[in-house]
Amino acid sequence: MSDTPLISLRNIHVQFGLKVLFHDVTLNVYPKDRIALVGRNGSGKTTLFKTLMNQIELDEGEIFIQPGTRIGYLPQQMNWPSGQSALDLVMSGIDQASTHDKDMTYYAKAMLDKFQANPDWLVDNTSGGERRRVALAYAFASNPDVLLMDEPTNHLDIDMIEFLEKEFQAFPGAIVVISHDRAFLKQVSHKTWWLDRKTIKELNRGYGHFETWSTELLDNEEKALERMDKKLDQELYWLHRGVTARRKRNQGRLARLNQLRAERAAVLTGVKKINVTASQDETSGRLVIEAKQASKTYIDIAGNERQIIKPFSTKILRGDRIGIFGPNGSGKSTLVQLLLKKITPTKGTIRLGTNLSVGYFEQNHHDLKEKETLWSTLCPNGGDHLMVGGRHRHVVAYLKDFLFDIDQIKSPVGSLSGGERNRLALSRILAQNTNILVLDEPTNDLDSDTLDLLVDILSDYEGTLIVVSHDRDFLDRLVTSTISILQGGEFMEFAGGYSDFIWQLENGEKSFLRAPKPVKKLPAKTKIHTNSAPVPRVFGFKQQHQLKELGEVMETLKKQIIRCEDELADPALFQKDAEKFHKLSEKLNHCQTKLLEAEEQWLELELLKEEAEG
């Protein structure tokens, strides 16, 4: 790597009005750098890109770009004029001097072909995934020395994402990338920039090391503040507690998810006899969906038959979490519609269980009304409360859970960004009383904080989940089995997430022959309360008592959390009584942390109980 940076920022300060975005930031971009830029939503990542391109006037500091350095930029939303063809767009971005007198039209068509894009496409007639492929061709065709890429994987299928990873590896210049796709960032990055509270922290390792590193930094910062006997900064406090609590919660969930995957593997292999007689309780029946050799054939314009779905069989039981992935246009939505009996199979049968209440999240959010406010979208009949999970929630508190600011809640839907629309649509669908959720590409345009929130919510969802997604990490963290749609309408289903699917293919699995790859067991928790004795590996009277006691503790904490949230939902509380606001916030955080710990300990005891009974 050259010691001379292509772009240098020195002690920069950027401020818009009263809001400071960056303070005293020094950065360098070197040739062949592969940098992941991460940070909370709204922290200024896109503005930093514009700063690196010297498009932002600095309040302090300086920027130096090596003479002759070409900088390419892929924005989240490509400005593609209506009526212009994909070929015209790509040609408009080519630097003729950098293409060494190549035929410009041939060069542009070759770039479009590389990303499986048609030169004749017009923006008005293309899907989100098609527009993204054209934008990628545009960015790479400019032959830049530095590529700044803002969410390059949005709307791409897994095949194209994996192709893009190879293009990143082969690219001769430097790349700085913003992405919510954790698996993608782990594959392509060698450095990490963390934009955190107006400064940037650098890690000379890829994104795969980010969580451990960032948690360690926050731990050290908290200890330093405590040594100085200072009150923790509120933003740091909440961020740190969120990271710590999420990590602890995910450890408990991983154990439960592995158990559910093993059960799903038993269903797929037929090893375990399962009673699928539909129950008549308030939840759905034990059997949710059963497909037997179901297929779907359409007649095209020329009168030819086209089999979209080849004969496919599966059995989905209550509580299963099914992930579906495959190339764009391969029939994922058709499969979902078939499984829900929205369309009739050409051959074979689909059987639905009893008492199904379906919530459907669609990609394009056509049901969101542009002129409605966020408040009225969630409370269309008026009022300020809605039912979520069987209890009343104030609309303000509920929207804050989905990372909306108070000043956005009375704003129209039309003012929201793509990611904010996704969050609003998710908040509405998750507030509905359902026992089966179908989510079609829920991760598009979401930042990492919202993805973590979504995984938290869906992990706790007690109903059945069907998720169509290209986000490999999201599938790995959430689903009990994956259905891969192959070319020609064929399907394969394996227990586990996307990584389990790939592992089983690489190890010669041709059908449902085994449970997913073994995952290293997490150490058993040794405490029920901070001053209690270790949990032995037997389940006796003492453990039964502890399990009951934990249930009571959890109920008490939930009630305290509800009371705190209801009081904090008053938008005027801070102005009326700032001290009460802070005390309630601290109490809420304390109760939430204790609840997470209690839930994790309860789960450990439940797993121990199942082992003892099994």
Coordinates of C-alpha atoms in Angstrom, one line a residue:
M1 CA 0.0 0.0 0.0
S2 CA 1.3 3.5 -0.9
D3 CA 2.2 5.7 2.1
T4 CA 0.6 8.7 0.2
P5 CA -3.1 9.1 0.8
L6 CA -5.4 9.9 -2.1
I7 CA -7.7 11.9 0.2
S8 CA -6.8 13.6 3.5
L9 CA -9.1 15.3 6.0
R10 CA -7.3 17.3 8.7
N11 CA -9.0 18.5 11.9
I12 CA -12.3 19.2 10.1
H13 CA -15.3 20.7 11.8
V14 CA -18.7 20.7 9.9
Q15 CA -21.8 22.3 11.4
F16 CA -25.3 22.9 9.9
G17 CA -27.0 25.7 11.9
L18 CA -26.7 24.7 15.6
K19 CA -26.1 21.0 14.8
V20 CA -22.4 19.9 14.8
L21 CA -21.9 16.8 12.6
F22 CA -18.1 16.4 12.8
H23 CA -15.6 17.9 15.2
D24 CA -11.8 17.7 14.9
V25 CA -11.9 14.7 12.5
T26 CA -8.7 13.6 10.8
L27 CA -8.9 10.8 8.2
N28 CA -6.9 9.4 5.2
V29 CA -8.0 7.2 2.3
Y30 CA -5.1 5.3 0.8
P31 CA -4.9 3.3 -2.5
K32 CA -6.5 -0.1 -2.2
D33 CA -8.2 0.7 1.1
R34 CA -11.4 -1.2 1.8
I35 CA -13.2 0.8 4.5
A36 CA -16.6 0.1 6.2
L37 CA -18.2 3.4 7.4
V38 CA -20.7 2.7 10.2
G39 CA -22.7 4.8 12.5
R40 CA -26.2 5.4 13.8
N41 CA -28.9 6.6 11.5
G42 CA -28.6 10.4 11.0
S43 CA -25.1 10.6 12.4
G44 CA -23.7 12.1 9.1
K45 CA -22.3 9.2 7.1
T46 CA -23.7 10.6 3.8
T47 CA -22.4 14.1 4.7
L48 CA -19.0 12.6 5.3
F49 CA -19.1 11.2 1.7
K50 CA -19.8 14.6 0.4
T51 CA -17.0 16.0 2.5
L52 CA -14.6 13.4 1.0
M53 CA -15.7 14.6 -2.5
N54 CA -15.0 18.3 -1.4
Q55 CA -18.7 19.2 -1.9
I56 CA -19.1 20.5 1.7
E57 CA -17.8 23.8 2.9
L58 CA -15.7 23.2 6.0
D59 CA -16.2 25.4 9.1
E60 CA -12.7 24.4 10.2
G61 CA -9.8 22.2 9.0
E62 CA -8.7 21.3 5.5
I63 CA -9.2 18.6 2.8
F64 CA -6.5 17.6 0.4
I65 CA -7.2 15.4 -2.7
Q66 CA -4.2 14.2 -4.7
P67 CA -4.2 15.9 -8.1
G68 CA -5.7 13.7 -10.8
T69 CA -7.6 11.5 -8.3
R70 CA -11.0 10.4 -9.8
I71 CA -13.7 9.9 -7.2
G72 CA -16.8 7.8 -8.0
Y73 CA -20.0 8.1 -5.9
L74 CA -22.9 5.7 -5.7
P75 CA -25.8 7.4 -3.7
Q76 CA -28.6 5.6 -2.1
Q77 CA -31.0 7.0 -4.7
M78 CA -29.6 7.4 -8.2
N79 CA -30.7 10.5 -10.1
W80 CA -31.8 8.9 -13.3
P81 CA -33.7 11.3 -15.5
S82 CA -37.1 10.1 -16.7
G83 CA -37.0 8.9 -20.3
Q84 CA -33.2 8.4 -20.3
S85 CA -32.0 4.9 -21.2
A86 CA -29.6 2.9 -19.0
L87 CA -27.0 3.1 -21.8
D88 CA -27.2 6.9 -21.9
L89 CA -26.9 7.2 -18.2
V90 CA -23.8 5.0 -18.0
M91 CA -22.2 6.8 -20.9
S92 CA -22.7 10.2 -19.3
G93 CA -20.6 9.1 -16.3
I94 CA -17.6 7.7 -18.3
D95 CA -14.3 9.7 -18.1
Q96 CA -13.1 9.3 -21.6
A97 CA -9.5 9.9 -20.7
S98 CA -9.5 7.1 -18.3
T99 CA -10.9 4.5 -20.7
H100 CA -7.8 4.7 -23.0
D101 CA -9.6 5.5 -26.2
K102 CA -12.0 2.5 -25.9
D103 CA -15.2 2.5 -27.9
M104 CA -17.4 4.3 -25.4
T105 CA -20.7 2.6 -26.4
Y106 CA -19.1 -0.8 -26.3
Y107 CA -17.5 -0.1 -23.0
A108 CA -20.8 1.1 -21.5
K109 CA -22.7 -1.9 -22.8
A110 CA -20.0 -4.2 -21.4
M111 CA -20.4 -2.6 -17.9
L112 CA -24.2 -3.0 -18.0
D113 CA -23.8 -6.6 -19.1
K114 CA -21.5 -7.3 -16.2
F115 CA -24.2 -6.2 -13.8
Q116 CA -26.9 -8.0 -15.8
A117 CA -28.6 -4.7 -16.8
N118 CA -30.3 -4.0 -20.2
P119 CA -28.9 -0.9 -22.1
D120 CA -32.5 -0.1 -23.3
W121 CA -34.1 0.0 -19.8
L122 CA -35.8 3.3 -18.9
V123 CA -36.1 4.4 -15.3
D124 CA -39.9 4.5 -15.5
N125 CA -40.1 0.8 -16.3
T126 CA -37.5 -0.7 -14.0
S127 CA -37.7 -2.3 -10.5
G128 CA -35.6 -1.2 -7.5
G129 CA -33.1 -4.1 -8.1
E130 CA -32.8 -3.2 -11.9
R131 CA -32.1 0.4 -11.1
R132 CA -29.5 -0.6 -8.5
R133 CA -27.6 -2.7 -11.1
V134 CA -27.6 0.2 -13.6
A135 CA -26.3 2.5 -10.8
L136 CA -23.5 0.0 -10.1
A137 CA -22.5 -0.1 -13.8
Y138 CA -22.5 3.7 -13.8
A139 CA -20.2 3.9 -10.7
F140 CA -17.7 1.3 -12.0
A141 CA -17.7 2.6 -15.6
S142 CA -16.3 6.0 -14.4
N143 CA -13.1 4.1 -13.7
P144 CA -12.5 5.9 -10.4
D145 CA -9.5 5.8 -8.1
V146 CA -11.8 6.1 -5.0
L147 CA -15.3 4.6 -4.9
L148 CA -17.7 5.9 -2.3
M149 CA -20.7 3.6 -2.1
D150 CA -23.8 4.3 -0.1
E151 CA -25.9 1.1 0.5
P152 CA -24.8 -0.7 -2.7
T153 CA -26.6 -4.0 -1.9
N154 CA -30.1 -2.4 -1.6
H155 CA -32.6 -4.4 -3.6
L156 CA -30.0 -6.8 -5.0
D157 CA -30.5 -10.6 -4.7
I158 CA -27.9 -12.8 -3.0
D159 CA -26.3 -13.9 -6.3
M160 CA -25.6 -10.3 -7.3
I161 CA -24.4 -9.3 -3.8
E162 CA -21.9 -12.2 -3.9
F163 CA -20.8 -11.1 -7.4
L164 CA -20.4 -7.5 -6.1
E165 CA -18.2 -8.8 -3.3
K166 CA -15.8 -10.3 -6.0
E167 CA -15.9 -7.0 -7.9
F168 CA -14.9 -5.2 -4.8
Q169 CA -12.0 -7.6 -4.2
A170 CA -10.8 -7.1 -7.8
F171 CA -11.2 -3.3 -7.9
P172 CA -7.7 -1.7 -8.2
G173 CA -8.6 1.5 -6.3
A174 CA -9.9 2.4 -2.8
I175 CA -13.5 1.8 -1.6
V176 CA -15.4 3.3 1.3
V177 CA -18.8 1.7 1.8
I178 CA -21.9 2.3 3.9
S179 CA -24.1 -0.7 4.2
H180 CA -26.6 -2.3 6.6
D181 CA -25.7 -5.7 5.2
R182 CA -23.4 -7.1 7.9
A183 CA -22.4 -10.2 5.9
F184 CA -21.4 -8.0 3.0
L185 CA -19.3 -5.6 5.2
K186 CA -17.5 -8.5 6.8
Q187 CA -16.5 -9.9 3.3
V188 CA -15.3 -6.6 1.7
S189 CA -13.8 -4.5 4.5
H190 CA -10.2 -4.3 5.8
K191 CA -10.7 -1.1 7.9
T192 CA -13.6 0.3 9.9
W193 CA -14.5 3.9 10.5
W194 CA -17.1 4.4 13.3
L195 CA -18.9 7.7 13.2
D196 CA -19.9 8.2 16.8
R197 CA -20.9 11.4 18.5
K198 CA -19.3 13.8 16.1
T199 CA -16.0 12.0 16.0
I200 CA -14.6 9.1 14.0
K201 CA -12.9 6.2 15.6
E202 CA -10.7 4.0 13.3
L203 CA -10.1 0.3 13.5
N204 CA -7.4 -1.2 11.2
R205 CA -9.4 -4.4 10.9
G206 CA -12.6 -5.3 9.0
Y207 CA -16.2 -5.0 10.1
G208 CA -16.2 -8.6 11.5
H209 CA -14.2 -7.2 14.5
F210 CA -16.4 -4.2 15.0
E211 CA -18.8 -5.4 17.7
T212 CA -16.1 -6.6 20.0
W213 CA -14.0 -3.5 19.5
S214 CA -16.8 -1.0 19.9
T215 CA -18.1 -2.7 23.0
E216 CA -14.6 -2.6 24.5
L217 CA -14.2 1.1 23.7
L218 CA -17.6 1.9 25.4
D219 CA -16.7 -0.2 28.4
N220 CA -13.3 1.6 28.8
E221 CA -15.0 5.0 28.3
E222 CA -17.6 4.2 31.0
K223 CA -15.0 3.1 33.4
A224 CA -12.9 6.2 32.8
L225 CA -16.0 8.4 33.4
E226 CA -16.8 6.5 36.6
R227 CA -13.2 7.0 37.9
M228 CA -13.5 10.7 37.3
D229 CA -16.8 10.6 39.3
K230 CA -18.7 12.1 36.4
K231 CA -22.3 11.4 35.5
L232 CA -22.4 9.4 32.3
D233 CA -23.4 11.2 29.1
Q234 CA -27.0 10.2 28.5
E235 CA -26.4 9.2 24.8
L236 CA -23.4 7.1 25.7
Y237 CA -25.3 5.5 28.6
W238 CA -28.2 4.4 26.4
L239 CA -26.0 3.3 23.6
H240 CA -23.8 1.2 25.8
R241 CA -26.7 -0.4 27.7
G242 CA -28.3 -1.2 24.4
V243 CA -25.2 -2.9 23.1
T244 CA -24.6 -4.8 26.3
A245 CA -28.3 -5.9 26.8
R246 CA -28.6 -6.9 23.1
R247 CA -25.4 -9.0 23.4
K248 CA -26.7 -10.8 26.5
R249 CA -30.2 -11.3 25.0
N250 CA -28.8 -12.7 21.8
Q251 CA -26.8 -15.3 23.7
G252 CA -29.9 -16.7 25.2
R253 CA -31.8 -16.5 21.9
L254 CA -29.0 -18.3 20.0
A255 CA -29.5 -21.4 22.3
R256 CA -33.2 -21.3 21.7
L257 CA -32.8 -20.8 17.9
N258 CA -30.5 -23.7 17.6
Q259 CA -33.0 -25.9 19.4
L260 CA -35.8 -24.7 17.0
R261 CA -33.6 -25.5 14.0
A262 CA -33.0 -29.0 15.3
E263 CA -36.7 -29.4 15.6
R264 CA -37.3 -28.1 12.1
A265 CA -34.7 -30.5 10.8
A266 CA -36.6 -33.3 12.4
V267 CA -39.8 -32.2 10.6
L268 CA -38.0 -32.0 7.2
T269 CA -36.4 -35.5 7.6
G270 CA -39.5 -37.1 9.1
V271 CA -37.4 -38.5 11.9
K272 CA -39.6 -37.1 14.6
K273 CA -43.3 -38.0 14.6
I274 CA -45.2 -34.7 15.1
N275 CA -48.9 -34.4 15.8
V276 CA -50.4 -31.9 13.4
T277 CA -54.0 -32.1 14.4
A278 CA -55.3 -28.5 14.3
S279 CA -56.1 -27.2 17.8
Q280 CA -59.0 -24.9 18.4
D281 CA -57.4 -22.4 20.8
E282 CA -57.0 -18.7 20.3
T283 CA -53.7 -19.1 18.5
S284 CA -53.3 -20.8 15.2
G285 CA -53.5 -24.6 15.0
R286 CA -50.3 -26.7 15.3
L287 CA -50.3 -27.1 11.5
V288 CA -50.1 -23.8 9.7
I289 CA -49.4 -24.6 6.1
E290 CA -49.0 -27.9 4.3
A291 CA -48.0 -28.1 0.6
K292 CA -48.1 -31.4 -1.3
Q293 CA -46.5 -31.4 -4.7
A294 CA -47.9 -27.9 -5.3
S295 CA -46.9 -26.2 -8.6
K296 CA -47.9 -23.1 -10.6
T297 CA -47.9 -22.7 -14.3
Y298 CA -48.8 -19.5 -16.3
I299 CA -49.6 -19.1 -20.0
D300 CA -47.5 -16.3 -21.5
I301 CA -48.6 -13.8 -24.2
A302 CA -47.5 -16.2 -27.0
G303 CA -49.6 -19.0 -25.5
N304 CA -46.7 -21.0 -24.1
E305 CA -46.8 -22.6 -20.7
R306 CA -44.3 -21.4 -18.2
Q307 CA -43.9 -23.3 -14.9
I308 CA -43.0 -20.7 -12.3
I309 CA -43.1 -23.1 -9.3
K310 CA -42.2 -26.8 -9.9
P311 CA -43.8 -29.4 -7.6
F312 CA -43.0 -28.4 -4.1
S313 CA -43.8 -29.9 -0.7
T314 CA -43.3 -28.6 2.8
K315 CA -45.0 -28.6 6.2
I316 CA -44.9 -25.4 8.3
L317 CA -45.9 -25.7 12.0
R318 CA -46.8 -23.0 14.5
G319 CA -43.8 -21.0 15.6
D320 CA -41.6 -21.9 12.6
R321 CA -39.6 -19.1 11.0
I322 CA -39.1 -19.7 7.3
G323 CA -36.6 -17.7 5.2
I324 CA -37.0 -17.6 1.5
F325 CA -34.3 -16.3 -0.9
G326 CA -33.4 -16.6 -4.6
P327 CA -32.6 -14.5 -7.6
N328 CA -34.8 -11.5 -8.5
G329 CA -37.7 -12.7 -10.6
S330 CA -37.3 -16.3 -9.6
G331 CA -40.8 -16.7 -8.1
K332 CA -40.4 -15.8 -4.4
S333 CA -43.5 -13.7 -4.2
T334 CA -45.4 -16.3 -6.2
L335 CA -44.3 -19.0 -3.7
V336 CA -45.5 -16.9 -0.8
Q337 CA -48.9 -16.2 -2.5
L338 CA -49.2 -19.9 -3.2
L339 CA -48.5 -20.9 0.4
L340 CA -51.1 -18.5 1.6
K341 CA -53.6 -19.7 -0.9
K342 CA -53.9 -16.2 -2.4
I343 CA -53.4 -18.0 -5.7
T344 CA -54.5 -21.6 -6.6
P345 CA -51.9 -24.2 -7.5
T346 CA -52.0 -25.6 -11.0
K347 CA -51.4 -29.0 -9.6
G348 CA -51.0 -30.4 -6.1
T349 CA -52.6 -29.1 -2.9
I350 CA -52.2 -26.4 -0.3
R351 CA -53.8 -26.9 3.1
L352 CA -54.0 -24.1 5.7
G353 CA -54.4 -24.6 9.4
T354 CA -57.2 -23.1 11.6
N355 CA -57.5 -19.7 13.1
L356 CA -54.9 -18.0 10.9
S357 CA -54.6 -14.3 11.2
V358 CA -52.1 -13.1 8.6
G359 CA -50.1 -9.8 8.6
Y360 CA -48.4 -9.0 5.3
F361 CA -45.5 -6.6 4.8
E362 CA -45.0 -5.6 1.2
Q363 CA -42.0 -4.1 -0.4
N364 CA -43.5 -1.0 -1.9
H365 CA -45.8 0.2 0.9
H366 CA -48.6 1.1 -1.5
D367 CA -51.0 1.2 1.5
L368 CA -49.2 4.1 3.2
K369 CA -51.0 7.4 2.5
E370 CA -48.6 10.3 1.7
K371 CA -50.7 13.0 3.4
E372 CA -51.4 11.1 6.6
T373 CA -49.2 11.7 9.6
L374 CA -47.2 9.0 11.4
W375 CA -49.6 9.4 14.3
S376 CA -52.8 9.0 12.2
T377 CA -51.3 6.1 10.3
L378 CA -51.1 4.1 13.5
C379 CA -54.3 5.5 15.0
P380 CA -56.6 5.9 12.0
N381 CA -59.7 6.2 14.2
G382 CA -58.3 8.9 16.4
G383 CA -57.0 8.8 19.9
D384 CA -53.4 8.5 21.2
H385 CA -53.1 4.8 22.1
L386 CA -53.0 1.5 20.2
M387 CA -53.0 -2.1 21.2
V388 CA -49.6 -3.8 20.9
G389 CA -49.1 -7.4 22.1
G390 CA -52.3 -7.3 24.1
R391 CA -51.5 -4.0 26.0
H392 CA -52.2 -0.4 25.4
R393 CA -49.2 1.7 24.1
H394 CA -49.1 5.4 23.7
V395 CA -48.4 6.2 20.0
V396 CA -45.5 8.5 20.8
A397 CA -43.8 5.9 23.0
Y398 CA -44.4 3.2 20.4
L399 CA -43.0 5.3 17.5
K400 CA -39.9 6.2 19.6
D401 CA -39.3 2.4 19.9
F402 CA -38.9 2.5 16.1
L403 CA -36.3 5.3 16.4
F404 CA -38.6 8.2 15.3
D405 CA -38.0 11.6 16.9
I406 CA -40.9 13.3 18.6
D407 CA -40.9 16.2 16.0
Q408 CA -41.5 13.6 13.2
I409 CA -44.6 12.1 14.7
K410 CA -47.0 14.8 13.4
S411 CA -45.1 15.0 10.0
P412 CA -46.7 13.6 6.8
V413 CA -45.7 10.2 5.5
G414 CA -44.6 11.9 2.3
S415 CA -41.7 13.6 4.1
L416 CA -40.1 10.3 5.1
S417 CA -37.0 8.7 3.6
G418 CA -37.1 5.1 2.2
G419 CA -35.7 3.7 5.5
E420 CA -38.2 5.7 7.6
R421 CA -41.1 4.4 5.5
N422 CA -39.9 0.9 6.1
R423 CA -39.8 1.5 9.8
L424 CA -43.3 3.0 9.8
A425 CA -44.7 0.1 7.8
L426 CA -43.0 -2.3 10.2
S427 CA -44.3 -0.6 13.3
R428 CA -47.9 -0.8 11.9
I429 CA -47.8 -4.4 10.8
L430 CA -46.1 -5.5 14.1
A431 CA -48.9 -3.7 16.1
Q432 CA -51.6 -5.8 14.4
N433 CA -53.0 -8.9 16.1
T434 CA -51.6 -11.7 14.0
N435 CA -50.4 -15.2 14.4
I436 CA -48.5 -15.4 11.1
L437 CA -46.3 -12.7 9.7
V438 CA -45.2 -12.5 6.1
L439 CA -42.4 -10.0 5.5
D440 CA -41.3 -9.3 1.9
E441 CA -37.8 -7.7 1.9
P442 CA -38.2 -6.0 5.3
T443 CA -34.5 -5.0 5.6
N444 CA -34.3 -2.7 2.5
D445 CA -33.1 0.8 3.4
L446 CA -32.8 0.0 7.1
D447 CA -29.8 1.0 9.2
S448 CA -28.1 -1.4 11.6
D449 CA -29.9 0.0 14.7
T450 CA -33.3 -0.6 13.1
L451 CA -32.2 -4.1 12.0
D452 CA -31.2 -5.0 15.5
L453 CA -34.5 -3.7 16.7
L454 CA -36.3 -5.8 14.1
V455 CA -34.5 -8.9 15.0
D456 CA -35.3 -8.3 18.7
I457 CA -39.0 -7.9 17.9
L458 CA -39.2 -10.9 15.5
S459 CA -37.3 -13.1 17.8
D460 CA -39.9 -12.6 20.5
Y461 CA -42.8 -13.0 18.1
E462 CA -44.7 -16.2 19.2
G463 CA -46.5 -16.8 15.9
T464 CA -45.2 -18.2 12.6
L465 CA -42.9 -16.1 10.4
I466 CA -42.2 -16.2 6.7
V467 CA -39.5 -13.8 5.5
V468 CA -38.3 -13.1 2.0
S469 CA -34.9 -11.5 2.2
H470 CA -31.5 -11.2 0.5
D471 CA -29.8 -10.2 3.8
R472 CA -27.7 -13.3 4.7
D473 CA -26.9 -12.1 8.3
F474 CA -30.5 -11.3 8.9
L475 CA -31.6 -14.8 7.9
D476 CA -28.8 -16.4 10.0
R477 CA -29.9 -14.6 13.1
L478 CA -33.6 -15.2 12.7
V479 CA -34.9 -18.2 10.8
T480 CA -35.3 -21.9 11.6
S481 CA -35.1 -23.1 8.0
T482 CA -34.3 -21.6 4.6
I483 CA -36.0 -22.2 1.2
S484 CA -33.7 -21.5 -1.8
I485 CA -35.4 -20.9 -5.1
L486 CA -33.1 -22.2 -7.9
Q487 CA -33.2 -21.4 -11.6
G488 CA -36.2 -23.0 -13.4
G489 CA -38.6 -23.0 -10.5
E490 CA -37.0 -25.7 -8.3
F491 CA -36.7 -25.4 -4.6
M492 CA -34.5 -26.7 -1.8
E493 CA -35.2 -26.4 1.9
F494 CA -32.7 -26.9 4.7
A495 CA -32.9 -26.5 8.5
G496 CA -31.0 -23.4 9.7
G497 CA -30.1 -20.0 8.2
Y498 CA -28.3 -19.1 5.0
S499 CA -24.8 -20.1 6.3
D500 CA -26.2 -23.5 7.3
F501 CA -27.7 -23.8 3.8
I502 CA -24.3 -23.1 2.2
W503 CA -22.5 -25.5 4.6
Q504 CA -24.9 -28.3 3.9
L505 CA -24.5 -27.8 0.1
E506 CA -20.7 -27.8 0.4
N507 CA -20.8 -30.9 2.5
G508 CA -22.7 -32.9 -0.1
E509 CA -26.2 -32.5 1.4
K510 CA -28.7 -33.2 -1.4
S511 CA -31.8 -33.3 0.8
F512 CA -32.9 -33.0 4.4
L513 CA -30.4 -35.5 5.8
R514 CA -29.3 -33.8 8.9
A515 CA -29.7 -31.0 11.4
P516 CA -27.7 -27.8 10.7
K517 CA -24.0 -27.6 11.4
P518 CA -23.2 -27.8 15.1
V519 CA -22.8 -24.4 16.8
K520 CA -20.4 -24.0 19.7
K521 CA -22.4 -24.2 22.9
L522 CA -22.6 -21.1 25.0
P523 CA -21.6 -21.4 28.6
A524 CA -24.5 -22.0 31.0
K525 CA -25.4 -19.1 33.2
T526 CA -24.3 -19.5 36.8
K527 CA -26.6 -17.1 38.5
I528 CA -30.3 -16.5 38.8
H529 CA -29.9 -13.4 40.9
T530 CA -26.7 -11.4 41.5
N531 CA -26.3 -13.1 44.9
S532 CA -27.7 -16.5 44.2
A533 CA -26.0 -19.9 43.9
P534 CA -24.8 -21.6 40.6
V535 CA -27.4 -23.5 38.6
P536 CA -26.6 -27.2 38.6
R537 CA -27.2 -29.3 35.5
V538 CA -30.2 -31.0 37.1
F539 CA -33.8 -29.7 37.4
G540 CA -35.2 -30.2 40.8
F541 CA -37.5 -28.5 43.3
K542 CA -35.0 -25.6 43.7
Q543 CA -34.9 -24.9 40.0
Q544 CA -38.7 -25.1 39.8
H545 CA -39.0 -22.5 42.5
Q546 CA -36.4 -20.3 40.8
L547 CA -38.3 -20.6 37.5
K548 CA -41.5 -19.5 39.2
E549 CA -39.8 -16.7 41.0
L550 CA -38.3 -15.4 37.8
G551 CA -41.7 -15.4 36.1
E552 CA -43.0 -13.2 38.9
V553 CA -40.0 -10.9 38.7
M554 CA -40.5 -10.5 35.0
E555 CA -44.1 -9.6 35.3
T556 CA -43.3 -7.0 38.0
L557 CA -40.6 -5.5 35.8
K558 CA -42.9 -5.4 32.7
K559 CA -45.5 -3.4 34.7
Q560 CA -42.8 -1.0 35.9
I561 CA -41.6 -0.5 32.3
I562 CA -45.2 0.2 31.1
R563 CA -45.7 2.8 33.9
C564 CA -42.4 4.5 33.0
E565 CA -43.2 4.5 29.3
D566 CA -46.7 5.9 29.9
E567 CA -45.2 8.8 31.9
L568 CA -42.4 9.5 29.5
A569 CA -44.9 9.5 26.6
D570 CA -46.0 13.0 27.7
P571 CA -44.1 15.3 25.2
A572 CA -44.2 18.2 27.7
L573 CA -42.7 16.3 30.6
F574 CA -39.1 17.4 30.0
Q575 CA -40.1 21.1 29.9
K576 CA -42.3 20.7 33.0
D577 CA -40.0 18.6 35.2
A578 CA -36.5 17.8 33.7
E579 CA -35.4 16.0 36.9
K580 CA -38.4 13.7 36.8
F581 CA -37.8 13.0 33.1
H582 CA -34.2 11.9 33.8
K583 CA -35.1 9.8 36.8
L584 CA -37.8 8.1 34.9
S585 CA -35.4 7.5 32.0
E586 CA -32.9 5.9 34.3
K587 CA -35.5 3.8 36.0
L588 CA -36.8 2.6 32.6
N589 CA -33.3 1.7 31.5
H590 CA -32.7 -0.1 34.8
C591 CA -35.9 -2.1 34.5
Q592 CA -35.3 -3.0 30.9
T593 CA -31.8 -4.2 31.6
K594 CA -33.0 -6.3 34.6
L595 CA -35.8 -7.7 32.4
L596 CA -33.3 -8.8 29.8
E597 CA -31.2 -10.5 32.4
A598 CA -34.2 -12.2 33.9
E599 CA -35.5 -13.4 30.5
E600 CA -32.1 -14.8 29.7
Q601 CA -31.9 -16.7 33.0
W602 CA -35.5 -17.9 32.6
L603 CA -34.6 -19.2 29.2
E604 CA -31.6 -21.1 30.6
L605 CA -33.8 -22.8 33.2
E606 CA -36.4 -23.6 30.6
L607 CA -33.8 -25.3 28.4
L608 CA -32.5 -27.1 31.4
K609 CA -36.0 -28.3 32.2
E610 CA -36.5 -29.6 28.7
E611 CA -33.2 -31.4 28.9
A612 CA -34.2 -33.1 32.1
E613 CA -37.6 -34.0 30.8
G614 CA -36.3 -35.1 27.4

